[in-house]
Amino acid sequence: MTFTNNKKVNELLSAAPVTAAVGLVTYGIYTAYRSHQQKKALEAGYKEIPVPKGALPYLGHLPMLQELPALKITEWQKELGAIIRINMGQKPWIVISDPYLAHEIFSNNGAVTSGRPFQNYAGKHHSINQRGIAFPNADKRWKKTRTAALDVLAPKNIKKFAPILERESDFIVEHLLKTTEEKGSIDVVKPLQFATMNFLFVTCLGKRATSVNDPMFVEVIGIIDINMKMCGVAEDTAWFLPILSLVDTVTGKEAKQKAFIRERRNPTFRRLIKEALERDEDSLVKNLYALKDENNMLDDDGIMVTINELIGAGADTTSGTLAWAFAILTHHHEVQAEIIRELDAFISVHKRVPKFEEREELPYLISVQKECMRYRPSTHFGLMHEATDDLECRGYFIPKGSILVCNMHATHKNEAVYPEPEKFVPTRFLNNLKTMSAAANSNIENRDHYNFGWGRRICPGIHLAEIEMFNILVRVFAYATVEAPLNEKGEPQLPDLDAWDDAGLTMPPKYTTHRFVKRSSSLI
Ligand code: HEM
């Protein structure tokens, strides 16, 4: 998430004196209310949540965030502590970087910290007034929808689909190797999105796409890319600065967003859902329509938003995480060699690649995978939570309506939990080889990393993501090594690991082109 739009924000501000007047009045009332709340909390003996210096009236800390807000916020947290308040325009964020504190807030106090703030695009347009799973408050309808999705994503169900997952991984790894042979290198983003999305096509819609050029994949990935970007908070400037909502109307930004949903997202997903209902194959769409008959909490729009979210959330996060792993490993040939040694020991006995259930025979690979996710998490802030009631935690008062954000970037660099956090340490997790879904759903001492979020809103797709990533990694290293692309002089161009791409909700690496070079020593 970047705030490269600051220049644009300033231009628009100066062009809208009327909206500015309205905004400033609202700002005055709101600021007075907030300082009254803070004064009351301090009088009651609560500790003050530190606020970085330098916030501007109305804009708050927004202009100070620059290209990568997570880095600036992490800097503030190093100075001020694991819980700080920053003013994102008119939205005060309480940002947490200590996993133990995050656990207390999001998990122990989950009854009042599992709401979602109502964002303009994600809340109103994408989710058609907070339908689906990711953006509604934790209400009855959300629970019903999430439960239906969890059924599909449950380990027992995923196990049924193991051959499909393995086939998709075979297909995509073959594509990575073949394209490297033919073209010299390959950008991994689309192929990885294809592999992860295809499983969701099969489970949600009962049909797979045949290749990265299949019109179904091309159309859906085009929609998902735009939608994920617009759901990111950085695109939603009017949410931070309500002054800009009139500007959005005047400039046609909101009309374009509505048109995208009305003319592109809705017709495509409605057609895919109709076709899925007509197919003989079982699918989540059919399960959701069966639930629709039982109660009237789910409607056609809710089902469409849910299918859109599962396909989008499942594809971009998993592919971004794998893209980071490949980028990191091009810097560490010694780590690739050790993965290959471990994998070849398995293959020499079994004459095939390992299955996910056999993962314990690959402790080093598991540890590396977790370390890649710690070192470069694929989202910087996950999804925001909202406090639906006042709460008290470690002497801090968090008022109802606060926006609660885990700074994934800082949490994964927390020195108290991860010694030498700036170093990539492939063996770091050898003492925690639990599956990521078991670790994420256990107590805080047993967690490995926090990529999947927190509490009642924790990602429901962990098990699926973990199997997909495992299947792809074992196949890549069974056959190949991952190398940086070459420049005209034939020299490797290692990817800059401090360069992020802002995809809205996710932050994949900026450099995603690599070479998958076949190993002459491959045992299969
Ligand atoms: C490496 C891969 C993945 C990562 C890093 C990831 C990360 C996350 C995070 C950080 C959240 C927000 C949690 C919170 O609010 O505290 C989330 C929510 C969600 N994820 Fe994932 N995710 C991944 C894969 C998947 C997959 C494969 C699916 C399913 C197909 C999925 C579906 C969802 C859904 C539906 C939500 C919204 C849950 C809710 O609000 O109740 N994710 N994910």
Coordinates of C-alpha atoms in Angstrom, one line a residue, residues 8-509:
K8 CA -2.8 14.5 -6.4
V9 CA -4.5 14.8 -3.0
N10 CA -3.0 18.3 -2.6
E11 CA -4.1 19.4 -6.1
L12 CA -7.6 18.2 -5.5
L13 CA -7.7 19.9 -2.1
S14 CA -6.8 23.3 -3.6
A15 CA -9.4 22.8 -6.3
A16 CA -12.3 22.3 -3.9
P17 CA -12.8 25.3 -1.6
V18 CA -16.5 24.4 -0.8
T19 CA -15.7 20.8 0.1
A20 CA -12.8 22.1 2.1
A21 CA -15.1 24.2 4.2
V22 CA -17.4 21.3 4.9
G23 CA -14.5 19.1 5.7
L24 CA -12.9 21.5 8.1
V25 CA -16.1 21.9 10.1
T26 CA -16.4 18.1 10.4
Y27 CA -12.7 18.0 11.2
G28 CA -13.2 20.5 14.0
I29 CA -16.0 18.6 15.6
Y30 CA -14.3 15.3 15.3
T31 CA -11.0 16.6 16.7
A32 CA -12.7 18.1 19.7
Y33 CA -14.6 14.8 20.3
R34 CA -11.4 12.8 20.1
S35 CA -9.4 15.0 22.5
H36 CA -12.3 14.9 24.9
Q37 CA -12.2 11.1 24.7
Q38 CA -8.5 11.0 25.3
K39 CA -8.7 13.4 28.2
K40 CA -11.4 11.2 29.9
A41 CA -9.2 8.1 29.4
L42 CA -6.2 9.8 30.9
E43 CA -8.2 11.1 33.9
A44 CA -9.4 7.5 34.4
G45 CA -5.8 6.4 34.8
Y46 CA -5.2 4.8 31.4
K47 CA -1.8 5.1 29.7
E48 CA -1.6 7.3 26.7
I49 CA -1.1 5.6 23.3
P50 CA 1.9 7.5 21.8
V51 CA 1.4 9.6 18.7
P52 CA 4.3 10.4 16.4
K53 CA 5.1 14.1 16.2
G54 CA 4.5 16.3 13.1
A55 CA 0.9 15.5 12.2
L56 CA -0.8 18.2 10.2
P57 CA -4.3 19.5 10.8
Y58 CA -6.8 17.5 8.9
L59 CA -4.2 15.5 6.9
G60 CA -2.7 14.0 10.0
H61 CA 0.4 11.8 9.3
L62 CA -0.6 11.0 5.7
P63 CA 1.9 13.3 4.0
M64 CA 4.7 11.8 6.1
L65 CA 4.2 8.3 5.0
Q66 CA 5.8 8.5 1.6
E67 CA 6.0 5.5 -0.8
L68 CA 6.0 2.7 1.7
P69 CA 3.9 3.5 4.8
A70 CA 4.9 0.3 6.6
L71 CA 8.5 1.3 6.7
K72 CA 7.8 4.8 8.1
I73 CA 5.3 3.4 10.7
T74 CA 7.9 0.7 11.7
E75 CA 10.4 3.5 12.3
W76 CA 7.9 5.3 14.5
Q77 CA 7.2 2.1 16.4
K78 CA 10.9 1.6 17.1
E79 CA 11.0 5.0 18.7
L80 CA 7.6 5.0 20.4
G81 CA 6.8 1.4 21.2
A82 CA 4.7 -1.5 20.1
I83 CA 1.4 0.4 20.1
I84 CA 1.0 3.8 18.6
R85 CA -1.8 5.9 17.2
I86 CA -1.4 7.6 13.9
N87 CA -3.9 9.9 12.2
M88 CA -4.5 8.7 8.7
G89 CA -6.2 11.9 7.7
Q90 CA -9.5 11.6 9.6
K91 CA -9.0 7.9 10.5
P92 CA -7.0 7.3 13.7
W93 CA -5.3 4.0 13.3
I94 CA -4.0 2.1 16.4
V95 CA -1.1 0.2 15.0
I96 CA 0.4 -2.8 16.9
S97 CA 3.8 -4.4 16.3
D98 CA 4.1 -6.8 19.3
P99 CA 2.6 -10.1 18.5
Y100 CA 1.7 -10.8 22.2
L101 CA -0.1 -7.5 22.4
A102 CA -1.8 -8.2 19.0
H103 CA -2.9 -11.6 20.3
E104 CA -4.4 -10.0 23.4
I105 CA -6.3 -7.4 21.4
F106 CA -7.4 -9.5 18.4
S107 CA -7.8 -12.9 19.9
N108 CA -8.5 -12.5 23.7
N109 CA -10.7 -9.5 23.0
G110 CA -12.0 -10.9 19.7
A111 CA -15.7 -10.4 20.7
V112 CA -15.2 -6.6 20.3
T113 CA -12.2 -6.4 17.9
S114 CA -13.5 -8.4 14.9
G115 CA -15.4 -5.7 13.1
R116 CA -14.4 -4.2 9.8
P117 CA -14.4 -0.4 9.1
F118 CA -16.8 0.6 6.4
Q119 CA -14.5 1.7 3.5
N120 CA -15.9 3.5 0.5
Y121 CA -14.9 1.2 -2.3
A122 CA -14.4 -2.2 -0.4
G123 CA -17.4 -1.7 1.9
K124 CA -19.9 0.0 -0.4
H125 CA -19.1 -0.9 -4.0
H126 CA -17.1 -4.1 -4.1
S127 CA -19.0 -5.9 -1.3
I128 CA -22.4 -4.3 -2.2
N129 CA -22.9 -2.9 1.3
Q130 CA -20.8 -5.3 3.2
R131 CA -21.8 -8.6 1.8
G132 CA -19.3 -11.5 1.4
I133 CA -16.7 -12.5 3.9
A134 CA -13.8 -10.1 4.0
F135 CA -15.4 -6.7 4.5
P136 CA -18.6 -7.1 6.5
N137 CA -18.8 -6.7 10.2
A138 CA -18.7 -9.9 12.2
D139 CA -22.5 -10.3 12.1
K140 CA -24.8 -13.3 11.6
R141 CA -24.7 -13.1 7.8
W142 CA -20.9 -13.0 7.8
K143 CA -20.8 -16.0 10.1
K144 CA -23.1 -18.0 7.9
T145 CA -21.1 -17.2 4.7
R146 CA -17.7 -17.8 6.4
T147 CA -18.9 -21.1 7.7
A148 CA -19.9 -22.2 4.2
A149 CA -16.5 -21.2 2.8
L150 CA -14.8 -22.9 5.7
D151 CA -16.5 -26.2 4.9
V152 CA -15.0 -26.1 1.4
L153 CA -11.6 -25.0 2.7
A154 CA -11.6 -27.5 5.6
P155 CA -8.6 -30.0 5.5
K156 CA -11.0 -32.9 5.1
N157 CA -12.5 -31.4 2.0
I158 CA -9.2 -30.2 0.6
K159 CA -7.8 -33.7 1.0
K160 CA -10.5 -34.9 -1.5
F161 CA -9.0 -32.5 -4.0
A162 CA -5.3 -33.5 -3.4
P163 CA -4.9 -34.9 -6.9
I164 CA -6.2 -31.7 -8.5
L165 CA -3.8 -29.6 -6.4
E166 CA -0.9 -31.8 -7.4
R167 CA -1.9 -31.7 -11.1
E168 CA -2.1 -27.9 -11.0
S169 CA 1.4 -27.8 -9.5
D170 CA 2.8 -30.2 -12.1
F171 CA 1.3 -28.1 -14.8
I172 CA 2.6 -24.8 -13.6
V173 CA 6.1 -26.0 -12.7
E174 CA 6.4 -27.6 -16.2
H175 CA 5.4 -24.2 -17.6
L176 CA 8.1 -22.4 -15.6
L177 CA 10.8 -24.7 -16.8
K178 CA 9.7 -24.9 -20.4
T179 CA 9.3 -21.1 -20.7
T180 CA 12.8 -20.6 -19.2
E181 CA 14.2 -23.0 -21.8
E182 CA 12.3 -21.3 -24.7
K183 CA 12.6 -17.6 -23.6
G184 CA 15.5 -17.5 -21.2
S185 CA 13.4 -16.4 -18.2
I186 CA 9.8 -16.0 -16.9
D187 CA 7.8 -13.6 -14.9
V188 CA 6.3 -15.8 -12.2
V189 CA 3.2 -13.7 -11.3
K190 CA 0.6 -14.8 -13.8
P191 CA 1.6 -18.5 -13.8
L192 CA 1.4 -18.6 -10.0
Q193 CA -1.9 -16.7 -10.0
F194 CA -3.1 -19.2 -12.5
A195 CA -2.1 -22.3 -10.4
T196 CA -3.6 -20.9 -7.3
M197 CA -6.7 -19.6 -9.0
N198 CA -7.4 -22.8 -10.9
F199 CA -8.0 -24.8 -7.7
L200 CA -10.6 -22.1 -6.7
F201 CA -12.2 -22.3 -10.1
V202 CA -12.6 -26.0 -9.6
T203 CA -13.9 -25.9 -6.0
C204 CA -16.0 -22.7 -6.3
L205 CA -17.3 -23.1 -9.9
G206 CA -16.7 -26.7 -10.9
K207 CA -14.5 -25.9 -13.9
R208 CA -10.8 -25.3 -14.5
A209 CA -9.1 -22.9 -16.9
T210 CA -6.9 -24.7 -19.4
S211 CA -3.9 -22.2 -19.7
V212 CA -2.8 -18.7 -18.8
N213 CA -4.4 -17.7 -22.1
D214 CA -7.7 -19.3 -21.4
P215 CA -10.3 -16.4 -21.7
M216 CA -11.9 -17.4 -18.4
F217 CA -8.6 -16.9 -16.6
V218 CA -7.7 -13.7 -18.5
E219 CA -11.1 -12.1 -17.8
V220 CA -11.2 -13.0 -14.1
I221 CA -7.5 -12.1 -13.4
G222 CA -8.1 -8.8 -15.1
I223 CA -11.0 -8.1 -12.8
I224 CA -9.3 -9.4 -9.7
D225 CA -6.1 -7.2 -10.3
I226 CA -8.2 -4.0 -10.6
N227 CA -10.5 -5.0 -7.7
M228 CA -7.6 -5.9 -5.3
K229 CA -5.9 -2.6 -6.1
M230 CA -9.1 -0.6 -5.5
C231 CA -9.9 -2.4 -2.2
G232 CA -6.5 -1.3 -0.9
V233 CA -6.9 1.7 1.4
A234 CA -4.4 3.9 -0.5
E235 CA -6.8 4.1 -3.4
D236 CA -9.6 5.1 -1.0
T237 CA -8.3 8.6 -0.4
A238 CA -11.8 9.9 0.3
W239 CA -12.1 7.4 3.2
F240 CA -9.2 9.1 4.9
L241 CA -10.1 12.6 3.8
P242 CA -13.9 12.8 3.5
I243 CA -13.3 16.2 1.9
L244 CA -12.3 14.3 -1.2
S245 CA -15.6 12.4 -1.6
L246 CA -17.2 15.4 -3.4
V247 CA -14.0 15.7 -5.4
D248 CA -14.3 12.0 -6.3
T249 CA -17.8 12.7 -7.5
V250 CA -16.8 15.7 -9.5
T251 CA -13.9 14.0 -11.1
G252 CA -15.9 10.9 -11.9
K253 CA -13.6 8.6 -9.9
E254 CA -16.5 7.1 -8.0
A255 CA -18.6 6.8 -11.1
K256 CA -15.8 4.8 -12.7
Q257 CA -15.6 2.5 -9.7
K258 CA -19.4 1.9 -9.9
A259 CA -19.2 1.3 -13.6
F260 CA -16.4 -1.2 -13.1
I261 CA -18.5 -3.2 -10.7
R262 CA -21.7 -2.8 -12.7
E263 CA -20.4 -3.4 -16.2
R264 CA -17.4 -5.7 -15.6
R265 CA -17.2 -7.5 -12.3
N266 CA -21.0 -8.2 -11.8
P267 CA -21.8 -9.6 -15.3
T268 CA -18.7 -11.8 -15.4
F269 CA -19.2 -13.3 -12.0
R270 CA -23.0 -13.7 -12.6
R271 CA -22.3 -15.6 -15.8
L272 CA -19.7 -17.8 -14.1
I273 CA -22.1 -18.6 -11.3
K274 CA -25.0 -19.3 -13.7
E275 CA -22.8 -21.7 -15.7
A276 CA -21.6 -23.4 -12.4
L277 CA -25.2 -24.0 -11.4
E278 CA -26.0 -25.6 -14.7
R279 CA -22.9 -27.9 -14.5
D280 CA -23.1 -31.5 -13.1
E281 CA -20.0 -31.0 -10.9
D282 CA -20.4 -30.1 -7.2
S283 CA -19.2 -26.6 -6.3
L284 CA -19.2 -24.0 -3.6
V285 CA -21.7 -22.0 -5.6
K286 CA -24.2 -24.9 -5.4
N287 CA -23.6 -25.2 -1.6
L288 CA -24.2 -21.5 -1.2
Y289 CA -27.4 -21.7 -3.2
A290 CA -28.6 -24.6 -1.0
L291 CA -28.0 -22.4 2.0
K292 CA -29.9 -19.6 0.3
D293 CA -33.0 -21.8 0.2
E294 CA -32.7 -22.5 3.9
N295 CA -32.5 -18.9 5.1
N296 CA -32.8 -15.6 3.5
M297 CA -29.5 -14.2 4.9
L298 CA -27.6 -15.0 1.7
D299 CA -28.8 -13.4 -1.5
D300 CA -27.5 -13.5 -5.1
D301 CA -25.3 -10.5 -4.6
G302 CA -23.8 -12.0 -1.4
I303 CA -23.0 -15.2 -3.2
M304 CA -21.4 -13.3 -6.0
V305 CA -19.2 -11.2 -3.7
T306 CA -18.2 -14.3 -1.8
I307 CA -17.1 -16.2 -4.9
N308 CA -15.2 -13.1 -6.1
E309 CA -13.5 -12.8 -2.7
L310 CA -12.4 -16.4 -2.4
I311 CA -11.0 -16.5 -5.9
G312 CA -9.2 -13.1 -5.4
A313 CA -8.0 -13.6 -1.8
G314 CA -6.8 -17.1 -2.6
A315 CA -4.9 -16.3 -5.7
D316 CA -3.0 -13.0 -5.1
T317 CA -1.8 -13.7 -1.5
T318 CA -0.5 -17.2 -2.3
S319 CA 1.2 -16.2 -5.5
G320 CA 2.7 -13.1 -3.9
T321 CA 4.1 -15.2 -1.1
L322 CA 5.6 -17.7 -3.5
A323 CA 7.0 -14.9 -5.6
W324 CA 8.8 -13.6 -2.5
A325 CA 10.2 -17.0 -1.8
F326 CA 11.7 -17.3 -5.3
A327 CA 13.1 -13.8 -5.1
I328 CA 14.7 -14.4 -1.7
L329 CA 16.1 -17.8 -2.8
T330 CA 17.9 -16.4 -5.9
H331 CA 20.1 -14.7 -3.3
H332 CA 20.8 -17.9 -1.4
H333 CA 22.2 -20.7 -3.5
E334 CA 23.5 -22.4 -0.3
V335 CA 19.8 -22.7 0.9
Q336 CA 18.6 -24.1 -2.4
A337 CA 21.4 -26.7 -2.2
E338 CA 20.3 -27.8 1.2
I339 CA 16.6 -28.0 0.1
I340 CA 17.7 -30.1 -2.8
R341 CA 19.8 -32.4 -0.7
E342 CA 16.9 -33.0 1.7
L343 CA 14.4 -33.5 -1.2
D344 CA 16.7 -35.8 -3.2
A345 CA 17.1 -38.0 -0.1
F346 CA 13.3 -38.5 -0.1
I347 CA 13.1 -39.0 -3.8
S348 CA 15.9 -41.6 -3.9
V349 CA 13.8 -43.7 -1.5
H350 CA 10.3 -43.1 -2.8
K351 CA 11.0 -42.4 -6.5
R352 CA 8.5 -39.5 -6.5
V353 CA 8.0 -36.0 -5.0
P354 CA 6.7 -35.9 -1.4
K355 CA 3.0 -35.3 -0.7
F356 CA 1.9 -32.7 1.8
E357 CA 1.2 -35.4 4.5
E358 CA 4.9 -36.3 4.3
R359 CA 6.1 -32.8 5.0
E360 CA 7.7 -33.8 8.2
E361 CA 10.4 -35.6 6.2
L362 CA 11.4 -32.1 4.9
P363 CA 12.1 -30.0 8.0
Y364 CA 14.6 -27.7 6.3
L365 CA 12.2 -26.9 3.5
I366 CA 9.4 -26.2 6.0
S367 CA 11.6 -23.9 8.0
V368 CA 12.8 -22.0 4.9
Q369 CA 9.2 -21.5 3.7
K370 CA 8.2 -20.0 7.1
E371 CA 11.3 -17.9 7.2
C372 CA 10.6 -16.5 3.7
M373 CA 7.1 -15.5 5.0
R374 CA 8.5 -13.9 8.1
Y375 CA 11.3 -12.1 6.1
R376 CA 9.0 -10.7 3.5
P377 CA 5.2 -11.0 4.4
S378 CA 3.0 -10.6 1.3
T379 CA 0.8 -8.0 3.0
H380 CA 2.0 -5.2 5.2
F381 CA -1.2 -4.6 7.2
G382 CA -3.4 -7.5 6.5
L383 CA -7.0 -6.4 6.7
M384 CA -8.0 -3.7 9.2
H385 CA -10.2 -4.6 12.2
E386 CA -12.6 -2.2 14.0
A387 CA -13.4 -2.1 17.7
T388 CA -17.1 -2.6 18.1
D389 CA -17.0 -1.6 21.7
D390 CA -14.6 0.2 24.2
L391 CA -11.9 -2.1 25.5
E392 CA -9.0 -1.9 27.9
C393 CA -5.8 -3.7 27.2
R394 CA -2.5 -3.6 29.2
G395 CA -3.6 -0.3 30.7
Y396 CA -4.5 1.3 27.4
F397 CA -8.0 2.5 26.6
I398 CA -9.2 1.7 23.1
P399 CA -12.4 3.4 22.3
K400 CA -15.2 1.9 20.3
G401 CA -14.8 2.7 16.6
S402 CA -11.0 2.5 16.7
I403 CA -9.4 1.1 13.6
L404 CA -6.9 -1.6 14.7
V405 CA -4.1 -2.6 12.4
C406 CA -1.3 -5.1 12.8
N407 CA 1.9 -3.9 11.2
M408 CA 3.0 -7.2 9.7
H409 CA 6.2 -5.7 8.5
A410 CA 7.2 -4.6 12.1
T411 CA 5.7 -7.6 13.8
H412 CA 7.9 -9.9 11.8
K413 CA 10.9 -7.9 12.6
N414 CA 10.2 -7.8 16.4
E415 CA 13.5 -8.5 18.0
A416 CA 12.0 -10.0 21.1
V417 CA 10.4 -12.8 19.1
Y418 CA 12.9 -13.1 16.2
P419 CA 16.6 -12.6 17.2
E420 CA 18.5 -10.9 14.4
P421 CA 15.3 -10.1 12.6
E422 CA 17.0 -8.4 9.6
K423 CA 18.9 -11.6 8.8
F424 CA 17.4 -14.3 6.6
V425 CA 17.9 -17.4 8.8
P426 CA 16.7 -20.6 7.0
T427 CA 16.9 -22.7 10.1
R428 CA 14.9 -20.3 12.3
F429 CA 11.8 -22.4 12.4
L430 CA 13.3 -25.9 12.8
N431 CA 11.9 -25.9 16.3
N432 CA 8.3 -25.1 15.0
L433 CA 7.4 -27.4 12.2
K434 CA 3.7 -27.5 12.9
T435 CA 1.5 -26.9 9.9
M436 CA 0.9 -23.1 9.4
S437 CA -2.8 -23.6 10.0
A438 CA -2.1 -25.4 13.3
A439 CA 0.4 -22.8 14.4
A440 CA -2.0 -19.9 13.4
N441 CA -4.9 -21.4 15.3
S442 CA -3.0 -22.2 18.5
N443 CA -1.9 -20.1 21.4
I444 CA 0.5 -17.2 20.8
E445 CA 3.6 -19.1 22.1
N446 CA 3.2 -21.7 19.3
R447 CA 2.7 -19.3 16.5
D448 CA 5.4 -19.2 13.8
H449 CA 4.5 -16.0 11.9
Y450 CA 1.5 -13.8 11.5
N451 CA 0.9 -13.6 7.8
F452 CA -2.6 -14.9 8.1
G453 CA -3.9 -12.4 10.6
W454 CA -5.7 -12.7 13.8
G455 CA -8.6 -13.9 15.9
R456 CA -12.1 -14.6 14.5
R457 CA -11.1 -13.0 11.2
I458 CA -8.0 -15.2 10.7
C459 CA -7.6 -16.2 7.1
P460 CA -9.8 -19.3 6.4
G461 CA -7.5 -20.3 3.5
I462 CA -4.4 -21.2 5.4
H463 CA -4.5 -24.9 4.8
L464 CA -5.1 -24.5 1.1
A465 CA -2.4 -21.9 0.7
E466 CA 0.1 -24.1 2.6
I467 CA -0.5 -27.1 0.4
E468 CA -0.4 -25.1 -2.8
M469 CA 2.9 -23.5 -1.8
F470 CA 4.4 -26.8 -0.6
N471 CA 3.4 -28.7 -3.8
I472 CA 4.9 -26.0 -6.0
L473 CA 8.2 -25.7 -4.0
V474 CA 8.9 -29.4 -3.9
R475 CA 8.3 -29.7 -7.7
V476 CA 10.5 -26.7 -8.5
F477 CA 13.4 -28.0 -6.5
A478 CA 13.0 -31.6 -7.5
Y479 CA 13.7 -30.5 -11.1
A480 CA 15.5 -27.2 -11.0
T481 CA 17.2 -24.4 -9.3
V482 CA 15.9 -20.8 -9.3
E483 CA 18.3 -18.2 -10.8
A484 CA 18.2 -14.5 -11.3
P485 CA 17.6 -13.3 -14.9
L486 CA 20.7 -12.4 -17.0
N487 CA 21.5 -9.0 -18.5
E488 CA 22.9 -8.4 -22.0
K489 CA 26.4 -9.2 -20.8
G490 CA 25.1 -12.6 -19.4
E491 CA 25.5 -11.4 -15.8
P492 CA 22.8 -12.4 -13.2
Q493 CA 20.6 -9.5 -12.1
L494 CA 19.6 -10.3 -8.5
P495 CA 16.2 -8.9 -7.5
D496 CA 16.2 -6.0 -5.1
L497 CA 14.5 -7.5 -1.9
D498 CA 13.7 -4.0 -0.7
A499 CA 11.5 -3.2 -3.7
W500 CA 7.8 -3.9 -3.3
D501 CA 5.0 -3.7 -5.8
D502 CA 1.8 -2.1 -4.5
A503 CA -1.0 -4.4 -5.6
G504 CA -3.4 -2.7 -3.2
L505 CA -4.2 -5.4 -0.6
T506 CA -1.0 -7.2 -1.2
M507 CA 2.7 -6.2 -1.5
P508 CA 4.4 -8.7 -3.8
P509 CA 8.0 -8.2 -4.8

